[in-house]
Amino acid sequence: MVVVGLIGKTNVGKTTFFNAATLLEAEISNYPFTTKEPNEGIAYVHFRCVCGEFKVKDNPVNSACINGWRFVPIKLIDVPGLIKDAWKGKGLGNRFISVAAMSDALIHIVDISGSIDDEGRISKPGTGDPVQDFREVEREIVNWYYQLLKKNNRYIAKWYRQTARIDLSIYKMLSGIKVSLEDVRFSLNETGLAEKDFDSWKDEDFKSLAFYLRRRKPTLIVANKMDLPFAEENLKRLSEEYREYIIVPCSAEAELALRRAEKRDLVEYVPGEEMFFVKDRSKLTRKQIWALEYVQERVLGRYFRTGVQQALDIAVFKLLSMNAVYPVADEKKLTDGKGRVLPDVYLMPPGSTLQDLANQIHSEIARNLVCGIDVRLGVRLPKNYRLRHRDIVKLVVALRKK
Ligand SMILES: Nc1nc2c(ncn2[C@@H]2O[C@H](COP(=O)(O)OP(=O)(O)OP(=O)(O)O)[C@@H](O)[C@H]2O)c(=O)[nH]1
Ligand SMILES: [Mg+2]
């Protein structure tokens, strides 16, 4: 399953984002360092389901279809907030950078209203500086990679002596934390260290390698608390400073309010949509009316969305370029073996083939795969066909001899 990690300073709204996305009741409060263990939950990414195109009523099994939108599960991890010098073991951060490093993509959340002071406490909007917060957390992560390389310096040197291959030696040390050989090679080339004898590496060399390794982890910025004052100005500054990032304006609290209201049947709301409808205004308390009006006025009215669903979708479909693929058994009826229409969707990394899809579904299917059929075009697809987003494919399997 695709894993997305939420990182950021304390009190920026990571747990609120996590709760909204998973609707789990994790602890929320405005004391610094509320979250002491990483939370894991299931969130969903969504895209236009093909049921509309084929005008069929589907029977989703491993995913959900709401108003023609297909929601596919991913794993979301909420880690405790990082503070400065976390990599030295201060605060709670250190232990969790490694958890974050294991994610496929990271969502770095900042409090764009600047309502967190230096100690991580909630204060008046405009007090803190989200640009600096972002920079500090990023520096922590780079430092963590740097420490890791330095600490394992001797192992790398030993493997390097044995193999004379610096890329493989570093990869061997980092492969446990989702760093690929390609990441290592890219970083070595960018820093010019590919050509440098490992025994003569200086501190700066380890630092610049750490910097590039960090850059290789797909990351987007969520500018949270857009409903508060100072958010607009800070967002502008952050966007100018960090042009190389996708930044999603967000109000996690607004999304949480909408999803909770939806769960209680007070409103109609599909995550990611630009509006909600109050079902029966007479059933709402004064406080609920106020909260929904606040969401409409401060969030949807200005930015169209709360940003939570959008951030997840961007992480999975844009940063990771995942392709959602529907396998079916019957290419005419679009059903599986049990007659269910478009039951499953698989998120496949870019470059995945039909064979990779078969491997994910079942070892038996993987072993006996002959070819595939593209349902839209009706043509045969070879096993090494590279899957595309929203492909519907029939996997043709050789019958086993009895
Ligand atoms: N106005 C506003 N407040 C928010 C928003 N999102 C979160 N908050 C508030 O910010 C405070 C901190 O939120 P949390 O979700 O606990 O923050 P966190 O990043 O998980 O904090 P740690 O677990 O300590 O790292 C809470 O009081 C939330 O209600 C938002 O979009 N708008
Ligand atoms: Mg938290």
Short mmCIF file of C-alpha atoms and ligand atoms in Angstrom, two decimals:
data_model
loop_
_atom_site.label_atom_id
_atom_site.label_comp_id
_atom_site.label_asym_id
_atom_site.label_seq_id
_atom_site.Cartn_x
_atom_site.Cartn_y
_atom_site.Cartn_z
CA MET A 1 0.00 0.00 0.00
CA VAL A 2 1.18 3.53 -0.75
CA VAL A 3 2.43 5.26 2.41
CA VAL A 4 2.20 9.03 2.91
CA GLY A 5 3.77 10.64 5.98
CA LEU A 6 2.74 13.92 7.61
CA ILE A 7 5.59 15.99 8.98
CA GLY A 8 5.98 19.48 10.39
CA LYS A 9 6.49 21.40 13.56
CA THR A 10 4.35 20.86 16.60
CA ASN A 11 0.83 22.35 16.54
CA VAL A 12 0.72 22.99 12.78
CA GLY A 13 -2.33 20.70 12.48
CA LYS A 14 -0.90 17.32 11.49
CA THR A 15 -3.25 15.35 13.71
CA THR A 16 -6.22 17.48 12.62
CA PHE A 17 -5.29 16.74 8.99
CA PHE A 18 -4.84 13.06 9.86
CA ASN A 19 -8.19 12.89 11.67
CA ALA A 20 -9.99 14.62 8.84
CA ALA A 21 -8.40 12.32 6.27
CA THR A 22 -9.01 9.15 8.26
CA LEU A 23 -11.84 10.31 10.48
CA LEU A 24 -10.19 8.48 13.29
CA GLU A 25 -10.47 10.00 16.71
CA ALA A 26 -6.86 10.58 17.58
CA GLU A 27 -6.01 13.00 20.29
CA ILE A 28 -6.33 16.65 19.38
CA SER A 29 -5.38 19.45 21.65
CA ASN A 30 -3.33 22.60 21.50
CA TYR A 31 -0.65 21.52 23.96
CA PRO A 32 2.68 21.10 22.22
CA PHE A 33 3.65 17.48 21.49
CA THR A 34 0.21 15.97 21.90
CA THR A 35 1.06 13.08 19.64
CA LYS A 36 3.59 10.78 21.29
CA GLU A 37 3.42 7.76 19.02
CA PRO A 38 3.08 7.73 15.27
CA ASN A 39 -0.54 7.23 14.28
CA GLU A 40 -1.28 5.06 11.32
CA GLY A 41 -4.56 5.18 9.53
CA ILE A 42 -6.27 4.63 6.23
CA ALA A 43 -6.97 7.67 4.06
CA TYR A 44 -8.24 7.75 0.50
CA VAL A 45 -7.17 9.29 -2.77
CA HIS A 46 -9.82 9.92 -5.38
CA PHE A 47 -10.29 10.27 -9.12
CA ARG A 48 -13.17 10.11 -11.63
CA CYS A 49 -14.33 6.51 -11.70
CA VAL A 50 -14.76 4.85 -15.11
CA CYS A 51 -18.29 3.75 -14.14
CA GLY A 52 -19.59 7.03 -15.62
CA GLU A 53 -17.82 6.51 -18.93
CA PHE A 54 -19.27 2.99 -19.28
CA LYS A 55 -22.62 3.94 -17.75
CA VAL A 56 -22.60 1.04 -15.32
CA LYS A 57 -23.45 0.70 -11.66
CA ASP A 58 -20.31 -0.61 -10.00
CA ASN A 59 -19.83 -2.84 -6.94
CA PRO A 60 -16.57 -1.64 -5.37
CA VAL A 61 -14.78 -4.10 -3.09
CA ASN A 62 -11.27 -2.85 -2.30
CA SER A 63 -12.23 0.82 -2.74
CA ALA A 64 -15.36 2.99 -2.67
CA CYS A 65 -17.35 4.88 -5.32
CA ILE A 66 -19.20 8.01 -4.17
CA ASN A 67 -21.11 10.13 -6.74
CA GLY A 68 -18.93 8.75 -9.51
CA TRP A 69 -15.66 9.36 -7.67
CA ARG A 70 -13.52 6.33 -6.88
CA PHE A 71 -11.78 6.46 -3.48
CA VAL A 72 -8.74 4.20 -3.11
CA PRO A 73 -7.11 3.49 0.27
CA ILE A 74 -3.58 4.54 1.17
CA LYS A 75 -1.72 4.44 4.48
CA LEU A 76 -1.32 7.77 6.25
CA ILE A 77 1.15 8.30 9.09
CA ASP A 78 0.95 11.15 11.58
CA VAL A 79 4.16 11.74 13.49
CA PRO A 80 4.78 13.96 16.50
CA GLY A 81 5.96 17.46 15.70
CA LEU A 82 9.62 18.11 15.09
CA ILE A 83 11.52 20.78 16.91
CA LYS A 84 14.90 22.27 16.24
CA ASP A 85 17.80 19.92 16.95
CA ALA A 86 15.54 16.89 16.89
CA TRP A 87 18.28 14.94 15.14
CA LYS A 88 20.50 15.40 18.20
CA GLY A 89 17.86 13.55 20.17
CA LYS A 90 16.18 16.62 21.62
CA GLY A 91 12.39 16.61 21.96
CA LEU A 92 10.46 13.76 20.45
CA GLY A 93 11.37 14.35 16.86
CA ASN A 94 14.41 12.18 16.35
CA ARG A 95 12.72 8.82 16.72
CA PHE A 96 10.11 9.75 14.18
CA ILE A 97 12.18 11.11 11.36
CA SER A 98 12.96 7.50 10.57
CA VAL A 99 9.23 6.72 10.45
CA ALA A 100 8.75 9.62 8.07
CA ALA A 101 11.71 8.48 5.99
CA MET A 102 9.94 5.18 5.38
CA SER A 103 7.05 6.89 3.59
CA ASP A 104 6.76 6.92 -0.19
CA ALA A 105 5.90 10.62 -0.13
CA LEU A 106 5.79 13.31 2.53
CA ILE A 107 3.30 16.07 3.20
CA HIS A 108 5.11 18.82 5.05
CA ILE A 109 2.50 20.85 6.91
CA VAL A 110 3.15 24.42 8.01
CA ASP A 111 0.98 26.76 10.05
CA ILE A 112 0.66 29.43 7.38
CA SER A 113 -1.04 31.87 9.79
CA GLY A 114 2.15 31.92 11.87
CA SER A 115 0.32 31.26 15.11
CA ILE A 116 3.02 29.11 16.70
CA ASP A 117 5.77 30.66 18.79
CA ASP A 118 9.38 29.48 19.11
CA GLU A 119 8.51 26.91 21.77
CA GLY A 120 5.76 25.42 19.67
CA ARG A 121 2.92 27.00 21.64
CA ILE A 122 -0.20 28.38 20.00
CA SER A 123 -0.18 32.17 20.05
CA LYS A 124 -1.70 34.99 18.01
CA PRO A 125 -1.63 34.63 14.20
CA GLY A 126 1.25 36.60 12.73
CA THR A 127 3.62 35.84 15.63
CA GLY A 128 5.51 32.97 14.08
CA ASP A 129 7.16 32.59 10.70
CA PRO A 130 6.03 29.59 8.62
CA VAL A 131 8.86 30.11 6.10
CA GLN A 132 11.40 29.72 8.85
CA ASP A 133 9.48 26.78 10.37
CA PHE A 134 9.62 24.99 7.05
CA ARG A 135 13.32 25.67 6.65
CA GLU A 136 14.09 24.43 10.16
CA VAL A 137 12.21 21.17 9.81
CA GLU A 138 13.85 20.52 6.45
CA ARG A 139 17.24 21.20 8.00
CA GLU A 140 16.45 18.66 10.71
CA ILE A 141 15.71 16.00 8.17
CA VAL A 142 18.86 16.71 6.18
CA ASN A 143 20.82 16.54 9.43
CA TRP A 144 19.23 13.23 10.24
CA TYR A 145 20.40 11.77 6.90
CA TYR A 146 23.82 13.29 7.51
CA GLN A 147 24.08 11.72 10.97
CA LEU A 148 23.03 8.39 9.57
CA LEU A 149 25.75 8.50 6.91
CA LYS A 150 28.39 9.62 9.39
CA LYS A 151 27.41 7.02 11.97
CA ASN A 152 27.70 4.26 9.41
CA ASN A 153 30.80 5.66 7.81
CA ARG A 154 32.88 2.60 8.76
CA TYR A 155 30.43 0.13 7.22
CA ILE A 156 30.28 2.11 4.02
CA ALA A 157 34.10 2.22 3.94
CA LYS A 158 34.29 -1.53 4.50
CA TRP A 159 31.86 -2.35 1.70
CA TYR A 160 33.59 0.18 -0.51
CA ARG A 161 36.92 -1.58 -0.01
CA GLN A 162 35.31 -4.89 -0.89
CA THR A 163 33.36 -3.77 -3.94
CA ALA A 164 35.05 -0.56 -5.10
CA ARG A 165 31.52 0.70 -5.80
CA ILE A 166 30.49 3.73 -3.76
CA ASP A 167 26.89 3.76 -5.05
CA LEU A 168 26.28 0.17 -3.96
CA SER A 169 28.02 0.66 -0.62
CA ILE A 170 25.85 3.63 0.31
CA TYR A 171 22.74 2.00 -1.09
CA LYS A 172 23.36 -1.10 1.04
CA MET A 173 23.35 1.09 4.12
CA LEU A 174 20.23 3.09 3.18
CA SER A 175 18.03 0.55 1.41
CA GLY A 176 16.12 -0.21 4.63
CA ILE A 177 14.71 3.33 4.68
CA LYS A 178 13.23 3.43 1.20
CA VAL A 179 16.20 4.99 -0.57
CA SER A 180 16.64 3.45 -4.00
CA LEU A 181 19.89 2.78 -5.84
CA GLU A 182 18.73 5.40 -8.33
CA ASP A 183 18.35 7.95 -5.50
CA VAL A 184 21.92 7.25 -4.39
CA ARG A 185 23.31 7.45 -7.92
CA PHE A 186 21.47 10.67 -8.65
CA SER A 187 22.71 12.26 -5.42
CA LEU A 188 26.30 11.13 -6.02
CA ASN A 189 26.23 12.59 -9.52
CA GLU A 190 24.64 15.89 -8.48
CA THR A 191 27.25 16.38 -5.77
CA GLY A 192 30.13 15.24 -7.95
CA LEU A 193 30.99 12.64 -5.31
CA ALA A 194 30.62 9.73 -7.70
CA GLU A 195 34.20 10.34 -8.82
CA LYS A 196 35.71 11.12 -5.44
CA ASP A 197 37.57 8.47 -3.45
CA PHE A 198 35.42 7.68 -0.40
CA ASP A 199 38.39 7.71 1.97
CA SER A 200 38.96 11.38 1.22
CA TRP A 201 35.33 12.51 1.81
CA LYS A 202 35.04 15.53 4.07
CA ASP A 203 32.19 16.59 6.34
CA GLU A 204 30.77 18.88 3.64
CA ASP A 205 30.61 15.93 1.28
CA PHE A 206 28.43 13.96 3.66
CA LYS A 207 26.30 17.06 4.17
CA SER A 208 25.71 17.70 0.51
CA LEU A 209 24.93 14.04 -0.12
CA ALA A 210 22.40 14.20 2.75
CA PHE A 211 20.85 17.30 1.16
CA TYR A 212 20.31 15.57 -2.19
CA LEU A 213 19.06 12.37 -0.60
CA ARG A 214 16.43 14.43 1.20
CA ARG A 215 15.43 16.15 -2.05
CA ARG A 216 14.75 12.78 -3.65
CA LYS A 217 11.84 12.06 -1.31
CA PRO A 218 8.72 13.36 -3.06
CA THR A 219 7.33 16.14 -0.86
CA LEU A 220 4.58 18.68 -1.05
CA ILE A 221 3.81 21.56 1.25
CA VAL A 222 0.43 21.99 2.87
CA ALA A 223 -0.18 25.58 3.97
CA ASN A 224 -2.61 24.87 6.80
CA LYS A 225 -4.87 27.26 8.76
CA MET A 226 -5.72 29.30 5.68
CA ASP A 227 -8.87 30.39 7.53
CA LEU A 228 -6.83 32.58 9.89
CA PRO A 229 -5.42 36.11 9.43
CA PHE A 230 -1.92 36.55 7.94
CA ALA A 231 -2.31 33.35 5.94
CA GLU A 232 -2.46 35.08 2.54
CA GLU A 233 0.70 37.15 3.07
CA ASN A 234 2.64 34.21 4.43
CA LEU A 235 1.51 31.95 1.60
CA LYS A 236 2.78 34.48 -0.90
CA ARG A 237 6.15 34.63 0.83
CA LEU A 238 6.44 30.86 1.11
CA SER A 239 5.56 30.41 -2.59
CA GLU A 240 8.21 32.91 -3.62
CA GLU A 241 10.85 31.32 -1.42
CA TYR A 242 10.12 27.73 -2.40
CA ARG A 243 9.20 27.80 -6.07
CA GLU A 244 10.27 24.20 -6.62
CA TYR A 245 7.48 22.84 -4.39
CA ILE A 246 3.78 22.30 -4.95
CA ILE A 247 1.99 24.18 -2.18
CA VAL A 248 -1.62 23.35 -1.31
CA PRO A 249 -3.63 25.93 0.70
CA CYS A 250 -5.60 24.08 3.32
CA SER A 251 -7.83 24.23 6.34
CA ALA A 252 -7.68 20.85 8.03
CA GLU A 253 -10.06 22.04 10.73
CA ALA A 254 -12.69 22.93 8.10
CA GLU A 255 -12.39 19.48 6.51
CA LEU A 256 -12.70 17.83 9.90
CA ALA A 257 -15.85 19.86 10.66
CA LEU A 258 -17.40 18.94 7.31
CA ARG A 259 -16.60 15.24 7.56
CA ARG A 260 -17.93 15.07 11.10
CA ALA A 261 -21.12 16.87 10.10
CA GLU A 262 -21.46 14.49 7.19
CA LYS A 263 -20.98 11.49 9.45
CA ARG A 264 -23.77 12.76 11.70
CA ASP A 265 -25.98 13.13 8.64
CA LEU A 266 -26.23 16.91 9.09
CA VAL A 267 -24.80 17.81 5.69
CA GLU A 268 -24.19 16.28 2.31
CA TYR A 269 -20.50 16.49 1.55
CA VAL A 270 -18.11 14.45 -0.59
CA PRO A 271 -14.44 14.98 0.36
CA GLY A 272 -12.69 17.09 -2.22
CA GLU A 273 -15.85 18.78 -3.47
CA GLU A 274 -16.35 22.49 -3.55
CA MET A 275 -19.62 22.63 -1.69
CA PHE A 276 -21.78 21.03 0.94
CA PHE A 277 -25.52 21.09 1.55
CA VAL A 278 -27.20 21.40 4.90
CA LYS A 279 -29.84 18.69 5.09
CA ASP A 280 -32.15 20.20 7.67
CA ARG A 281 -31.19 23.53 9.16
CA SER A 282 -33.67 23.18 12.01
CA LYS A 283 -31.66 20.21 13.36
CA LEU A 284 -28.47 22.26 13.77
CA THR A 285 -27.39 23.91 17.00
CA ARG A 286 -26.35 27.59 16.97
CA LYS A 287 -22.71 26.50 17.30
CA GLN A 288 -22.98 24.12 14.36
CA ILE A 289 -24.54 26.81 12.19
CA TRP A 290 -21.75 29.18 13.15
CA ALA A 291 -19.08 26.55 12.34
CA LEU A 292 -20.56 25.71 8.95
CA GLU A 293 -20.90 29.38 8.05
CA TYR A 294 -17.28 29.90 9.08
CA VAL A 295 -16.18 27.04 6.78
CA GLN A 296 -18.22 28.46 3.91
CA GLU A 297 -17.04 32.01 4.38
CA ARG A 298 -13.40 31.57 5.33
CA VAL A 299 -12.51 28.45 3.38
CA LEU A 300 -14.78 27.21 0.57
CA GLY A 301 -15.90 30.70 -0.42
CA ARG A 302 -12.27 31.77 -0.85
CA TYR A 303 -10.31 28.70 -1.88
CA PHE A 304 -13.10 26.38 -3.15
CA ARG A 305 -11.76 23.39 -1.25
CA THR A 306 -10.42 22.61 2.20
CA GLY A 307 -7.25 21.20 0.60
CA VAL A 308 -7.07 17.92 2.55
CA GLN A 309 -8.32 15.64 -0.20
CA GLN A 310 -6.45 17.65 -2.82
CA ALA A 311 -3.14 17.29 -0.97
CA LEU A 312 -3.52 13.51 -0.74
CA ASP A 313 -4.46 13.27 -4.42
CA ILE A 314 -1.49 15.40 -5.48
CA ALA A 315 0.90 13.36 -3.33
CA VAL A 316 -0.19 10.10 -4.92
CA PHE A 317 -1.08 11.04 -8.49
CA LYS A 318 1.28 13.94 -9.18
CA LEU A 319 4.33 13.44 -6.97
CA LEU A 320 4.37 9.66 -7.13
CA SER A 321 2.68 9.49 -10.59
CA MET A 322 0.66 6.47 -9.51
CA ASN A 323 -1.73 4.91 -12.00
CA ALA A 324 -5.08 3.55 -10.86
CA VAL A 325 -5.87 0.38 -12.78
CA TYR A 326 -9.01 -1.80 -12.82
CA PRO A 327 -8.49 -5.52 -13.43
CA VAL A 328 -11.59 -7.43 -14.58
CA ALA A 329 -12.33 -11.04 -15.54
CA ASP A 330 -15.03 -10.33 -18.13
CA GLU A 331 -14.13 -7.62 -20.62
CA LYS A 332 -17.72 -7.19 -21.85
CA LYS A 333 -19.50 -6.96 -18.52
CA LEU A 334 -16.53 -5.41 -16.63
CA THR A 335 -17.04 -7.95 -13.86
CA ASP A 336 -14.83 -10.16 -11.72
CA GLY A 337 -15.35 -13.94 -11.36
CA LYS A 338 -18.23 -13.32 -8.99
CA GLY A 339 -20.15 -10.99 -11.31
CA ARG A 340 -19.24 -7.79 -9.45
CA VAL A 341 -18.83 -4.76 -11.69
CA LEU A 342 -15.44 -2.98 -11.51
CA PRO A 343 -14.76 -4.30 -8.01
CA ASP A 344 -11.12 -3.42 -7.55
CA VAL A 345 -8.64 -0.68 -8.28
CA TYR A 346 -4.88 -1.02 -7.84
CA LEU A 347 -2.49 1.89 -7.48
CA MET A 348 0.54 1.03 -9.60
CA PRO A 349 3.85 2.94 -9.61
CA PRO A 350 4.91 4.50 -12.92
CA GLY A 351 6.40 2.00 -15.34
CA SER A 352 4.49 -0.95 -13.84
CA THR A 353 3.52 -3.65 -16.30
CA LEU A 354 0.64 -6.05 -16.66
CA GLN A 355 2.87 -8.66 -15.04
CA ASP A 356 3.42 -6.38 -12.03
CA LEU A 357 -0.34 -6.02 -11.68
CA ALA A 358 -0.77 -9.81 -11.78
CA ASN A 359 1.96 -10.15 -9.12
CA GLN A 360 0.02 -7.83 -6.84
CA ILE A 361 -3.27 -9.62 -7.28
CA HIS A 362 -2.34 -13.26 -6.77
CA SER A 363 0.72 -15.48 -7.16
CA GLU A 364 -1.30 -18.03 -9.13
CA ILE A 365 -2.45 -15.39 -11.63
CA ALA A 366 1.10 -14.05 -11.80
CA ARG A 367 2.50 -17.48 -12.62
CA ASN A 368 -0.04 -18.31 -15.31
CA LEU A 369 -0.43 -14.91 -16.95
CA VAL A 370 -0.47 -15.18 -20.76
CA CYS A 371 -1.40 -11.66 -21.83
CA GLY A 372 -3.99 -8.98 -21.18
CA ILE A 373 -6.87 -7.35 -23.02
CA ASP A 374 -7.44 -3.62 -23.05
CA VAL A 375 -11.16 -3.30 -22.37
CA ARG A 376 -11.62 0.07 -24.13
CA LEU A 377 -9.78 -0.87 -27.31
CA GLY A 378 -10.43 -4.61 -27.33
CA VAL A 379 -6.81 -5.32 -28.24
CA ARG A 380 -4.35 -7.80 -26.81
CA LEU A 381 -1.69 -6.43 -24.47
CA PRO A 382 1.64 -8.14 -23.90
CA LYS A 383 2.78 -9.00 -20.37
CA ASN A 384 5.30 -6.16 -20.43
CA TYR A 385 2.66 -3.55 -21.40
CA ARG A 386 3.10 -0.46 -19.25
CA LEU A 387 -0.09 0.37 -17.42
CA ARG A 388 -1.72 3.80 -17.70
CA HIS A 389 -3.98 5.68 -15.32
CA ARG A 390 -7.63 4.47 -15.49
CA ASP A 391 -6.78 1.46 -17.65
CA ILE A 392 -9.27 -1.39 -17.44
CA VAL A 393 -7.60 -4.67 -18.25
CA LYS A 394 -8.57 -8.28 -18.42
CA LEU A 395 -5.78 -10.62 -17.33
CA VAL A 396 -5.72 -13.71 -19.52
CA VAL A 397 -4.46 -16.70 -17.56
CA ALA A 398 -3.49 -20.14 -18.90
CA LEU A 399 -5.82 -22.86 -17.68
CA ARG A 400 -4.11 -25.24 -15.33
CA LYS A 401 -3.85 -28.85 -16.50
CA LYS A 402 -5.73 -31.16 -14.15
N1 LIG B 1 -7.85 27.82 12.64
C1 LIG B 1 -7.37 26.60 12.39
N2 LIG B 1 -6.85 25.86 13.40
C2 LIG B 1 -6.39 24.63 13.12
C3 LIG B 1 -6.42 24.09 11.80
N3 LIG B 1 -5.88 22.86 11.83
C4 LIG B 1 -5.53 22.63 13.11
N4 LIG B 1 -5.83 23.68 13.90
C5 LIG B 1 -5.63 23.80 15.37
O1 LIG B 1 -4.22 23.77 15.67
C6 LIG B 1 -4.00 23.14 16.92
C7 LIG B 1 -2.96 22.02 16.79
O2 LIG B 1 -3.48 20.99 15.97
P1 LIG B 1 -2.92 19.49 16.00
O3 LIG B 1 -3.60 18.80 14.87
O4 LIG B 1 -3.03 18.89 17.33
O5 LIG B 1 -1.36 19.77 15.65
P2 LIG B 1 -0.14 18.74 15.45
O6 LIG B 1 0.66 19.24 14.32
O7 LIG B 1 -0.66 17.34 15.33
O8 LIG B 1 0.68 18.93 16.81
P3 LIG B 1 1.72 17.88 17.50
O9 LIG B 1 1.06 16.56 17.61
O10 LIG B 1 2.02 18.52 18.80
O11 LIG B 1 2.93 17.84 16.60
C8 LIG B 1 -5.36 22.64 17.41
O12 LIG B 1 -5.87 23.57 18.33
C9 LIG B 1 -6.20 22.62 16.14
O13 LIG B 1 -7.57 22.78 16.40
C10 LIG B 1 -6.98 24.91 10.74
O14 LIG B 1 -7.06 24.54 9.57
N5 LIG B 1 -7.42 26.15 11.12
MG MG B 2 -0.26 15.68 16.48
#
